[in-house]
Coordinates of C-alpha atoms in Angstrom, one line a residue:
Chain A
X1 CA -20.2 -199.7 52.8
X2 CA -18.4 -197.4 55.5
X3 CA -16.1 -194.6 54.8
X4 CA -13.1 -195.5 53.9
X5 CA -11.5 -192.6 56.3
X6 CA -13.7 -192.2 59.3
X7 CA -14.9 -196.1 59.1
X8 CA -17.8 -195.0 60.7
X9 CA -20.0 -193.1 58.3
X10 CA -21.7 -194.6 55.2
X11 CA -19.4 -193.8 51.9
X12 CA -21.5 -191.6 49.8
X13 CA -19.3 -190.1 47.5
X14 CA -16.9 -191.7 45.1
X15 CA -13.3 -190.0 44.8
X16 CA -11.1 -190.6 41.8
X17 CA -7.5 -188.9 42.3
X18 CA -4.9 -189.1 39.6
X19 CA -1.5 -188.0 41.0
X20 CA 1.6 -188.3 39.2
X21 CA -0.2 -190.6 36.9
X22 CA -1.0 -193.0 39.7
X23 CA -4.9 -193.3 40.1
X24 CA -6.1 -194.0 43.5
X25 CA -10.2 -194.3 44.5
X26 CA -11.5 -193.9 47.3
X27 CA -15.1 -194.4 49.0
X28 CA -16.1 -191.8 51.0
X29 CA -19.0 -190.0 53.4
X30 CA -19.9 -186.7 53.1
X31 CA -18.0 -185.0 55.7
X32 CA -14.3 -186.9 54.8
X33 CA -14.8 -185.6 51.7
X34 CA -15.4 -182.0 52.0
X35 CA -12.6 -182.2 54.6
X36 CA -10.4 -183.7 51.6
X37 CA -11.4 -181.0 49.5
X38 CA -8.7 -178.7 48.6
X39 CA -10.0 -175.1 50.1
X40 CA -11.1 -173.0 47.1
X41 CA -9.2 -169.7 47.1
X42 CA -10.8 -167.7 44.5
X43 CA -9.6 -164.8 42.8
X44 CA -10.4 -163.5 39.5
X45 CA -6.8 -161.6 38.3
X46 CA -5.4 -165.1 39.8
X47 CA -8.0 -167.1 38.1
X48 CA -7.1 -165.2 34.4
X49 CA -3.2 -164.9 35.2
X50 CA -3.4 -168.6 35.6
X51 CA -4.7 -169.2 32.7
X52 CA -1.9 -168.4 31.1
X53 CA -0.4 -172.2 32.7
X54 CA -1.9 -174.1 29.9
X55 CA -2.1 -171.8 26.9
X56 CA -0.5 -174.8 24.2
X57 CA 1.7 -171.6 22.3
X58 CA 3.7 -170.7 25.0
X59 CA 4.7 -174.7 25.5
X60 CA 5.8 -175.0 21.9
X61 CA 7.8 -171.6 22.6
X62 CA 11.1 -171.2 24.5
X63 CA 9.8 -168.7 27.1
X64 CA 10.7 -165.4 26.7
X65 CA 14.0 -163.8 27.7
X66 CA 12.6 -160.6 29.6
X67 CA 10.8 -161.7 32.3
X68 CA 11.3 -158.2 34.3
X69 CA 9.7 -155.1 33.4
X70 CA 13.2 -152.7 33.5
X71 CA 11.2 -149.8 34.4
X72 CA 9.5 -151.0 37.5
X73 CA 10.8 -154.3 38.5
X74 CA 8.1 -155.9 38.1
X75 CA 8.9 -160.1 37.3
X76 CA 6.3 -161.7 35.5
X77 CA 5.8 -164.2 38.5
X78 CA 4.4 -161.3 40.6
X79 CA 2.0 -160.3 38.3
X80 CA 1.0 -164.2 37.6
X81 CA 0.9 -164.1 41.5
X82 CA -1.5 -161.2 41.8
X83 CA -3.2 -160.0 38.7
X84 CA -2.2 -156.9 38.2
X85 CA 1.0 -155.7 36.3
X86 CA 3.6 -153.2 37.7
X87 CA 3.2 -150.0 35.3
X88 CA 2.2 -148.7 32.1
X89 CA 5.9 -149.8 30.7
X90 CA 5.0 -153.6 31.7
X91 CA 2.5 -154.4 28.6
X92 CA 6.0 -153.7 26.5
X93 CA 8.6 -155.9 28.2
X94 CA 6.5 -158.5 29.3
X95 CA 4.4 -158.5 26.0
X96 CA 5.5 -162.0 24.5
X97 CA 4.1 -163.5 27.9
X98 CA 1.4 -161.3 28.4
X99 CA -0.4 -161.2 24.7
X100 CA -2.2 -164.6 24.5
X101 CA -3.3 -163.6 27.9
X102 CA -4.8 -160.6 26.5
X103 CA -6.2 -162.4 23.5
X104 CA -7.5 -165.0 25.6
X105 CA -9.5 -162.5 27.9
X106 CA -10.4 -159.8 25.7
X107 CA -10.5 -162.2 22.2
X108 CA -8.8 -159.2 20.7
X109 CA -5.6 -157.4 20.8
X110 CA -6.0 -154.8 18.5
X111 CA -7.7 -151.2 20.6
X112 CA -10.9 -150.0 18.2
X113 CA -11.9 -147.4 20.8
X114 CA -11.0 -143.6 21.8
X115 CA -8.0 -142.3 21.1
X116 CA -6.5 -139.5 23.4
X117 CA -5.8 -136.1 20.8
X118 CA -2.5 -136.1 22.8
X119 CA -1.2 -139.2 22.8
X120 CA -3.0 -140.8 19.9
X121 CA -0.8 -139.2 17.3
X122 CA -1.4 -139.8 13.9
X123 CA -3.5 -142.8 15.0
X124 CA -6.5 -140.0 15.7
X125 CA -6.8 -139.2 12.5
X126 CA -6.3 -142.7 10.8
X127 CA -9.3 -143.9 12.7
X128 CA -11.5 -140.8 11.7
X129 CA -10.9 -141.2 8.4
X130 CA -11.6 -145.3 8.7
X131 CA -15.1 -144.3 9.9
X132 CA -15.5 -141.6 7.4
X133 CA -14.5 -144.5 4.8
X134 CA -17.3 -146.7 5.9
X135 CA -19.9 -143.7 6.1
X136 CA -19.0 -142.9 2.4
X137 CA -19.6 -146.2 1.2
X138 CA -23.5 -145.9 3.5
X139 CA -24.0 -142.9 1.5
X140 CA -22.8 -144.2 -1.6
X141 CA -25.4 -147.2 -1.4
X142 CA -28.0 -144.9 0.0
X143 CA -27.6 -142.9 -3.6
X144 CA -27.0 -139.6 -1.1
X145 CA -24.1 -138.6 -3.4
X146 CA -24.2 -134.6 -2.8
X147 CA -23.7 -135.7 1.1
X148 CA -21.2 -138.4 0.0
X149 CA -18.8 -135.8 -2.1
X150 CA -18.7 -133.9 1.0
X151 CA -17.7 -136.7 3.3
X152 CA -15.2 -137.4 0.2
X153 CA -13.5 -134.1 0.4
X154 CA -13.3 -134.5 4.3
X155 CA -11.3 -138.0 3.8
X156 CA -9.2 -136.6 0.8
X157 CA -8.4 -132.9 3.2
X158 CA -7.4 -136.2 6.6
X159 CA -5.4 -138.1 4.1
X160 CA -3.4 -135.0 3.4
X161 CA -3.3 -134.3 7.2
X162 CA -1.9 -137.8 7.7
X163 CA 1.0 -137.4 4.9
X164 CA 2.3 -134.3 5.9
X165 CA 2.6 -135.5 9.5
X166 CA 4.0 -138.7 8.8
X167 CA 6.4 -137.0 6.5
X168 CA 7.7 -134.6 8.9
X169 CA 7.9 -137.0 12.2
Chain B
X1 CA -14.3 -129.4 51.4
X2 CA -17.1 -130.0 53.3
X3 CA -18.5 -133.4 52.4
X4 CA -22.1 -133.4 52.8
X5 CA -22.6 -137.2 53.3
X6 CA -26.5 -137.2 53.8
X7 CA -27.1 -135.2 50.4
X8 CA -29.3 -137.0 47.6
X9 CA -27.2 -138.6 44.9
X10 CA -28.0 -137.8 41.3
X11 CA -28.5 -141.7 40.9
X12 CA -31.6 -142.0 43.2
X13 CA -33.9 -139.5 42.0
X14 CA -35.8 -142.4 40.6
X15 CA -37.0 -140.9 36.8
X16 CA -36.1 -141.3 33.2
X17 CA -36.8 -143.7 30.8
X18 CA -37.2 -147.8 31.8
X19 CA -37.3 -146.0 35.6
X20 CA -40.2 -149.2 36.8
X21 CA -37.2 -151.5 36.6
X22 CA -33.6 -149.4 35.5
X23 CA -32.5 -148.2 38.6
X24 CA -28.8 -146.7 37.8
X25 CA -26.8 -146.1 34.8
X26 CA -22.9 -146.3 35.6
X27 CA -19.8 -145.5 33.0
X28 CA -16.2 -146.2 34.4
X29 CA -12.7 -145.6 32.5
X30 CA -9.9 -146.8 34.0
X31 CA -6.7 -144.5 33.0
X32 CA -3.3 -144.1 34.6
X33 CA -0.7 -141.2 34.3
X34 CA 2.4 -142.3 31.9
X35 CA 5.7 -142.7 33.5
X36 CA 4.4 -143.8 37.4
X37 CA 4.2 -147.1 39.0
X38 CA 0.6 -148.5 38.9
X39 CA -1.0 -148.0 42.5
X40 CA 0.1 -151.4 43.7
X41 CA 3.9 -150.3 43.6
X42 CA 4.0 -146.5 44.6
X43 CA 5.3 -145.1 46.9
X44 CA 3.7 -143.0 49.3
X45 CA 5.7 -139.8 47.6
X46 CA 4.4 -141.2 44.2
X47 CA 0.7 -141.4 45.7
X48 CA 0.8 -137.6 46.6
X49 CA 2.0 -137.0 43.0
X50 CA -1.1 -138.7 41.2
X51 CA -3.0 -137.2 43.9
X52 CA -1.9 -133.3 43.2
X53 CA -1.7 -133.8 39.6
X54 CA -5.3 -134.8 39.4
X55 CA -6.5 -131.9 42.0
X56 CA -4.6 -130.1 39.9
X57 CA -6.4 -131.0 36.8
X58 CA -9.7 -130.7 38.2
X59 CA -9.5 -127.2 38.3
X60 CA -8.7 -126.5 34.7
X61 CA -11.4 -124.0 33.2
X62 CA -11.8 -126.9 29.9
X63 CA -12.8 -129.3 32.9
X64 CA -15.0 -126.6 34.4
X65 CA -16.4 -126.2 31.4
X66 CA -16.9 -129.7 30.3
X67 CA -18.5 -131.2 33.8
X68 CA -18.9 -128.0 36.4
X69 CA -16.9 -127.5 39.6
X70 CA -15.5 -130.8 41.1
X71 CA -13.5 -130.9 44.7
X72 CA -11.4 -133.4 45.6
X73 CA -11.5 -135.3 49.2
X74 CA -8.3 -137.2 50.2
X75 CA -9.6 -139.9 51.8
X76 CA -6.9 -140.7 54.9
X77 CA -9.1 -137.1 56.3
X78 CA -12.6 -139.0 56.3
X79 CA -13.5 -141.8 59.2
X80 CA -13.8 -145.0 58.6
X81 CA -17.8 -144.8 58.7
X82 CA -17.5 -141.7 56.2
X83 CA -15.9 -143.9 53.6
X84 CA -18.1 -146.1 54.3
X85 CA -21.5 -144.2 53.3
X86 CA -19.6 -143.5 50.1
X87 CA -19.1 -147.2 49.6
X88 CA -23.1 -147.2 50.3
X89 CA -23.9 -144.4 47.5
X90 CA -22.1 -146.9 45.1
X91 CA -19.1 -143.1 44.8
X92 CA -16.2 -145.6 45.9
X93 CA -15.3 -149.7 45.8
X94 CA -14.6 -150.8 48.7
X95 CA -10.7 -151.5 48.0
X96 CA -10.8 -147.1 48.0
X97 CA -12.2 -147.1 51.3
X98 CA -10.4 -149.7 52.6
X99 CA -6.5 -149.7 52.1
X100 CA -4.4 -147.3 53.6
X101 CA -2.1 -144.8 51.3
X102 CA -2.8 -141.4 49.5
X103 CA -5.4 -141.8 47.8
X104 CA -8.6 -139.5 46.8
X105 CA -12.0 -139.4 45.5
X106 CA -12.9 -136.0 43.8
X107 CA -16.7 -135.3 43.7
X108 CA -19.2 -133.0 41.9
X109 CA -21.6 -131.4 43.8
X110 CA -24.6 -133.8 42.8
X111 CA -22.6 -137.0 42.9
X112 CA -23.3 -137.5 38.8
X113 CA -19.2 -137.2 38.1
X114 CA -16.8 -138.9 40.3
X115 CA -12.8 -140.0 40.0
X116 CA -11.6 -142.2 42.8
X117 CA -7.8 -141.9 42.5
X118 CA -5.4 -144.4 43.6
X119 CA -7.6 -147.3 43.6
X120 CA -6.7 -150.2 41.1
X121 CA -5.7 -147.9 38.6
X122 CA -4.6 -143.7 39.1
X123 CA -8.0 -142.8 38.2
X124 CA -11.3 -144.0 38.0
X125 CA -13.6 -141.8 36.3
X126 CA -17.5 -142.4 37.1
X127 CA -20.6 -140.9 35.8
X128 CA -23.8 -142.3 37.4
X129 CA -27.2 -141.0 36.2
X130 CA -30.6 -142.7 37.2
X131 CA -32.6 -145.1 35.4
X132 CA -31.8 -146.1 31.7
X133 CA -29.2 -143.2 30.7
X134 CA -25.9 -145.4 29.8
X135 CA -25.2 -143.1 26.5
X136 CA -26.2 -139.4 28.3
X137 CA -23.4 -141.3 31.2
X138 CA -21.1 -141.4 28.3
X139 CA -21.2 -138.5 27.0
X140 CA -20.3 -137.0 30.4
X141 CA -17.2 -139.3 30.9
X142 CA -16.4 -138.8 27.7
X143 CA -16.2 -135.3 28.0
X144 CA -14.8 -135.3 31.5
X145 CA -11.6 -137.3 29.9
X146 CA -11.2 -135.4 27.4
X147 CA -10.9 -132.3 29.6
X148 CA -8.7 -133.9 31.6
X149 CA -6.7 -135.8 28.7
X150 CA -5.9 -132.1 28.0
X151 CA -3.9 -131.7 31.3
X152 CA -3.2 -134.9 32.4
X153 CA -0.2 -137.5 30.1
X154 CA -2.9 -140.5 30.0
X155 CA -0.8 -143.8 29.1
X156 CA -1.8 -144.9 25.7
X157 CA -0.3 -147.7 23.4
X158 CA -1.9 -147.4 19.9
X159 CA -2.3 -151.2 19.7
X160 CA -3.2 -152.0 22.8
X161 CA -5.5 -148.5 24.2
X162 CA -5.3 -146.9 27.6
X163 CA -2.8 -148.9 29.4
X164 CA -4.4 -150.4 33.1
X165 CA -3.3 -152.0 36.0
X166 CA -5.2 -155.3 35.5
X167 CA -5.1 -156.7 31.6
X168 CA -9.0 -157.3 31.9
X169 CA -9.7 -153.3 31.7
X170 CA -7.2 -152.9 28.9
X171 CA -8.3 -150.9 26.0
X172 CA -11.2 -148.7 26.3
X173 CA -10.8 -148.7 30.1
X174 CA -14.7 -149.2 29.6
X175 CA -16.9 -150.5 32.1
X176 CA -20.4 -149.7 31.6
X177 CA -23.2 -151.2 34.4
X178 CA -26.9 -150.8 34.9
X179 CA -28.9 -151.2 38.0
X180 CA -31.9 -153.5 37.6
X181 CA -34.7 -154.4 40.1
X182 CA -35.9 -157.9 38.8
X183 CA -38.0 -159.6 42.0
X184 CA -40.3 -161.1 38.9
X185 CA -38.0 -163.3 37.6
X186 CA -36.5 -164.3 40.7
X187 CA -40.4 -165.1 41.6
X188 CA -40.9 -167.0 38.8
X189 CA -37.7 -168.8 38.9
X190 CA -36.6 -167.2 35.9
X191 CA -33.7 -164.8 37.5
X192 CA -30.7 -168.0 37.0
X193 CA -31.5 -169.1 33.4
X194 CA -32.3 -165.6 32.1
X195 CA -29.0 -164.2 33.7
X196 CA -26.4 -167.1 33.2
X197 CA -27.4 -166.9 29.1
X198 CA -26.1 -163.5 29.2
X199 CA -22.6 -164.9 30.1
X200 CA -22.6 -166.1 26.5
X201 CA -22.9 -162.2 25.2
X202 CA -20.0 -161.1 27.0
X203 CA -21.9 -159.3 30.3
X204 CA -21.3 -159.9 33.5
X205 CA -24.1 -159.9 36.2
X206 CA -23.5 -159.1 40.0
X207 CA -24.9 -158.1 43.4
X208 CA -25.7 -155.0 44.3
X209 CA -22.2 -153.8 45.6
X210 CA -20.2 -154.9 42.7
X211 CA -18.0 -157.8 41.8
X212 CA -18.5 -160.8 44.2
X213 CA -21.6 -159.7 46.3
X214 CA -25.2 -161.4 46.4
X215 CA -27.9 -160.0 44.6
X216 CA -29.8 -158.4 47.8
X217 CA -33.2 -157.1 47.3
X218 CA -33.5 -158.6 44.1
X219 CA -31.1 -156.1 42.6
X220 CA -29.1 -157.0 39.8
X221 CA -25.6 -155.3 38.0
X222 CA -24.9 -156.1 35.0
X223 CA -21.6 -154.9 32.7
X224 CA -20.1 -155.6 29.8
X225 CA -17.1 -158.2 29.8
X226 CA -14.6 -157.4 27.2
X227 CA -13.0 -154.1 27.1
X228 CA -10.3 -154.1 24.2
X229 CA -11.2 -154.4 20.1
X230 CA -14.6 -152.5 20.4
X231 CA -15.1 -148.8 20.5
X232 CA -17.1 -147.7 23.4
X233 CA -20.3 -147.1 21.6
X234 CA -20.4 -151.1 20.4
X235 CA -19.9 -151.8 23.9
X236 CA -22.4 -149.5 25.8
X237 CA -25.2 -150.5 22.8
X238 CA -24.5 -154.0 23.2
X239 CA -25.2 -153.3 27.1
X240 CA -27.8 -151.0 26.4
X241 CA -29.8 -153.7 24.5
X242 CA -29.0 -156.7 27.1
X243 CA -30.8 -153.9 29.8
X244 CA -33.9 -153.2 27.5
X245 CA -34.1 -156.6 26.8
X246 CA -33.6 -157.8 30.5
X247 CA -36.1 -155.2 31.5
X248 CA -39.0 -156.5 29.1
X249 CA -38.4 -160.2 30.2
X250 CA -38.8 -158.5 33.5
X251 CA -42.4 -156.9 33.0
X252 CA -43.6 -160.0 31.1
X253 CA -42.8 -161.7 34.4
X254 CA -44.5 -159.2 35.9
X255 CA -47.8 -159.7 34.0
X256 CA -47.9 -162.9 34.3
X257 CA -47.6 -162.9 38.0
X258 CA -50.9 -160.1 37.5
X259 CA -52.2 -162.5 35.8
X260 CA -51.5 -166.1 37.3
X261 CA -51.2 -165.3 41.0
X262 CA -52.7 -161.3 41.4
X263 CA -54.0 -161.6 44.6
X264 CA -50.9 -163.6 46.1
X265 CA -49.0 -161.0 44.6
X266 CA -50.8 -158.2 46.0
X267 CA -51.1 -159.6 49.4
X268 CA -47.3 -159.9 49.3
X269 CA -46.7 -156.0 48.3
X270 CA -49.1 -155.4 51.1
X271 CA -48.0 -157.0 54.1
X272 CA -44.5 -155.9 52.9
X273 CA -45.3 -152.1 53.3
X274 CA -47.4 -153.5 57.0
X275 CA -44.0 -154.3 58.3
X276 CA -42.1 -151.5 56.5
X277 CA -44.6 -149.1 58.3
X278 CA -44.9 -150.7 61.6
X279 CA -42.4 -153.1 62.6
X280 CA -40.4 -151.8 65.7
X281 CA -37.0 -154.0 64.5
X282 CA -35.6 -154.4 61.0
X283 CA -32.3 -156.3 59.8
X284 CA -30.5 -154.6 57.0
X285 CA -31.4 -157.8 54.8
X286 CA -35.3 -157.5 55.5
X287 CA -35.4 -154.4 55.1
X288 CA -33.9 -154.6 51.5
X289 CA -36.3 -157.3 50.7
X290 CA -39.3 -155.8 52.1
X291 CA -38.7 -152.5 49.8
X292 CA -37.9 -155.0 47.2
X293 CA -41.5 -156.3 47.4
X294 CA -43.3 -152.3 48.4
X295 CA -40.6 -151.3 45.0
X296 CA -42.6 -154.1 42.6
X297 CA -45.5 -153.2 44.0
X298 CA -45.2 -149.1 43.4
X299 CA -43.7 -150.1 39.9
X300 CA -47.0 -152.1 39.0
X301 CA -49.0 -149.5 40.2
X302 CA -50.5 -152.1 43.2
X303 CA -49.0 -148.7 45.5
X304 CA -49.7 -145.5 44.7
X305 CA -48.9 -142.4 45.8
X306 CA -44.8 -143.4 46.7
X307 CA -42.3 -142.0 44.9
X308 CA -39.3 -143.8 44.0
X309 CA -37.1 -141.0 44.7
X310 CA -37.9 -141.9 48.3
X311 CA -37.4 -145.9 47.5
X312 CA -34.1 -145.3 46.2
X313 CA -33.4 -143.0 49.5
X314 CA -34.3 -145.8 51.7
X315 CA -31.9 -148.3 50.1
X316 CA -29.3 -146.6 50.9
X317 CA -30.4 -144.8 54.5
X318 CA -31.2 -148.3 55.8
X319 CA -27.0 -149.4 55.6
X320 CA -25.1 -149.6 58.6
X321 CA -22.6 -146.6 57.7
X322 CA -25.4 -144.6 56.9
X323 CA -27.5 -145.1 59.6
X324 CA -24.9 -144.4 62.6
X325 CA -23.8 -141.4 60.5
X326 CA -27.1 -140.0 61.0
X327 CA -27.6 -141.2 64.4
X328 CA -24.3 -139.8 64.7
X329 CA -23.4 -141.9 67.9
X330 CA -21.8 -146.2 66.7
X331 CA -24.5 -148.4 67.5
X332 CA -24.6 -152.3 68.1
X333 CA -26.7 -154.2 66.1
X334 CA -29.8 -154.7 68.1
X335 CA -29.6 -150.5 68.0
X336 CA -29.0 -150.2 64.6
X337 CA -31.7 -152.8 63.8
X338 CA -34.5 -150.6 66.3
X339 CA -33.0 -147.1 64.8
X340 CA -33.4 -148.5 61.2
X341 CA -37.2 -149.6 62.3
X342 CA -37.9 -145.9 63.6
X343 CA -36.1 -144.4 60.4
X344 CA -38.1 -146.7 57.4
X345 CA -41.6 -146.0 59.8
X346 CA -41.1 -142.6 60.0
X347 CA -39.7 -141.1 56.3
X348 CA -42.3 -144.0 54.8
X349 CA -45.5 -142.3 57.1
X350 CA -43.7 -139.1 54.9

């Protein structure tokens, strides 16, 4: 069987195309179809941005009503169109849009790393006294109970930290 | 500051633990000043900013203290081939050395600690030690950002962590990457199996210059995936294990090559360091194959008496930047190919 474009080469390769519903097949040769091809423009923050097309919550939802970041303009169809988002402010405003992203890529939206003494606030010292809490309960099991008092104290002396700020902010 | 392109970086001394196949140990943190634009949307005014905030910080005596002196190089006042040999000591990405703008890399002296500012993100804070040294590489950055947490407003959201430019650094800002030379698994066939499995464990594997480049010379990246809801010591151990591992799969390779094919093997090692020491023209590509093959052979002890310092040297004197840099003259190819020849004869003859 010949190509059904060139007619001249033998058809090789097999082509299903559904467009608007409408399925069409087509034999072709090698060369036709690479031509046919639609050219490939990778690019990975395009790639994961366009994700975001067919996540099945955001149909169900109306979208959003921010879809510009106030602080730096940025629309949400730039960032979809690039990758990368405007400015720090743009993970607030454009957060109902931009979370399952997030989930999707990192498969967790909650931070569990460093926390800046500055800017962390209180959230500093909640997380040291989570790992103390977990270290405690190691001790605990490892009957080490003179070292687990201590480590006690030190979450009981945080806790009392944590109140006293929260109180006063 | 005087940029002393043709110094030695920290990265290629070539010793420390799993040195036979680690090459490089790399830590990264993304971080950006609160209340600017991202890079992609400053201005040129807002560029200067970042850029005099950070020089700035970098003299602080808790920085000093913390990492030792660090100067800062705006990068519109180096040549196009000068930002290139710092895109060949693996200092800056491409993108840095590339786009126009204020922008900045600040350096310490031996090339360990490195920021590149105004790249993707405000700042880019490196710390690149040789062979297997991913947790001494964080305790540096670690300590650099704390220093210069204390004079610097980092963006921080307590849900989401340090706040980036691109939603796939979000978090810890954490990208960790080792270096690995693997040419037994690619000789056995095992490099594409062994390295799309670890896909499935949330790492990355690349070329040699980062994200989309071949694997030349057999050399391998690989870096962890995820950045947000783990704490930067699940994510550099999870790495850390993925590199021993990697690197054992790699020596069993090794022996069985001794073992199945030893004097195939040996003869390749060989006639690789016959060209190396005597050809008269070498491509870039050979070149980085050829050491590949005189590297395996040094690492299994077929060699002796090369040190991998010089290995490491050689990977990055036989680039093009690097090469006309210290020819000091541009060169076309057919030059640079014959100077490269000269160059790998004469530093291998020692």
């Amino acid at each position: 069987m010949l190509c059904e474009r060139c007619q001249e080469r033998p058809a090789s390769v097999h082509v299903t195309r559904i467009i608007n519903g409408e399925k069409t097949e087509l034999y072709l040769c090698q060369e036709c179809a690479r031509e046919l091809q639609p050219q490939l423009n990778f690019s990975i923050p395009q790639f994961l941005a366009g994700l975001l097309d067919y996540d099945p919550e955001l149909e169900v939802k109306a979208p959003p009503a921010v879809e510009r970041c106030p602080e730096c303009g940025l629309t949400y169809e730039q960032f979809h169109e690039t990758g990368r988002l405007g400015c720090p402010e743009c993970y607030h405003h454009l957060a109902p849009r931009l979370d399952p992203l997030i989930r999707r890529i990192q498969g967790s939206s909650q931070h569990r790393g460093k926390v800046p003494r500055r800017a962390g606030g209180n959230l500093r010292l909640r997380r040291e006294i989570e790992n103390l809490r977990a270290r405690l309960q190691q001790l605990v099991q490892q009957e080490e109970f003179e070292k687990a008092a201590q480590v006690r104290d030190r979450i009981r002396d945080l806790e009392g930290r944590l109140e006293k700020g929260e109180s006063s902010q | 500051m005087s940029l002393n392109l043709e110094r030695n970086s920290k990265w290629m001394e070539g010793s420390g633990p799993q040195a036979d196949i680690v090459i490089s140990s790399r830590i990264r943190l993304a971080r950006n000043l609160k209340g600017l634009p991202f890079p992609n949307l400053m201005n040129s005014d807002q560029q200067a900013r970042v850029v005099s905030q950070v020089s700035r910080a970098i003299q602080a005596p808790m920085v000093f203290q913390a990492v030792g002196e660090l100067k800062l190089q705006p990068l519109r006042e180096l040549a196009p081939v000068e930002r290139q040999i710092l895109v060949e000591k693996h200092l800056i990405s491409p993108d840095l050395a590339a786009g126009g703008g204020e922008k900045a890399v600040v350096l310490r002296d031996d090339e360990a600690v490195s920021i590149m500012v105004n790249e993707e993100d405000h700042l880019r804070l490196q710390c690149l030690l040789p062979a297997m040294m991913l947790h001494e590489a964080w305790r540096l950055a670690d300590a650099a950002d704390d220093a210069l947490e204390n004079e610097l407003d980092f963006a921080f959201d307590q849900e989401r962590g340090y706040l980036t430019a691109c939603p796939t650094n979000v978090g810890t800002g954490l990208r960790a990457s080792t270096m690995l030379h693997l040419p037994a698994l690619v000789l056995t066939r095992q490099a594409g199996p062994v390295l799309s499995a670890l896909t499935k464990v949330g790492v990355a594997v690349r070329g040699l210059y980062g994200e989309g480049t071949e694997a030349q010379g057999n050399i391998f990246q690989v870096s962890n995936q995820i950045t947000l809801g783990r704490s930067e010591e699940e994510i550099i151990n999870n790495l850390s294990a993925v590199t021993v591992r990697l690197a054992d799969q790699e020596r069993e390779a090794r022996e069985l090559l001794r073992r199945q094919s030893r004097w195939q093997l040996e003869d390749r090692v060989g006639r690789a360091y016959g060209v190396l020491t005597n050809a008269r023209i070498l491509s870039s590509q050979e070149a980085l194959q050829l050491l590949s093959d005189v590297r395996l052979g040094v690492e299994m002890k077929i060699i002796r008496g090369l040190d991998q310092r010089l290995l490491n040297q050689l990977m990055v004197r036989i680039q093009p930047a690097f090469l006309q840099f210290s020819a000091g003259k541009e060169m076309t190819p057919m030059e640079r190919d014959v100077h490269r020849a000269a160059m790998v004869r004469e530093l291998l003859a020692g």
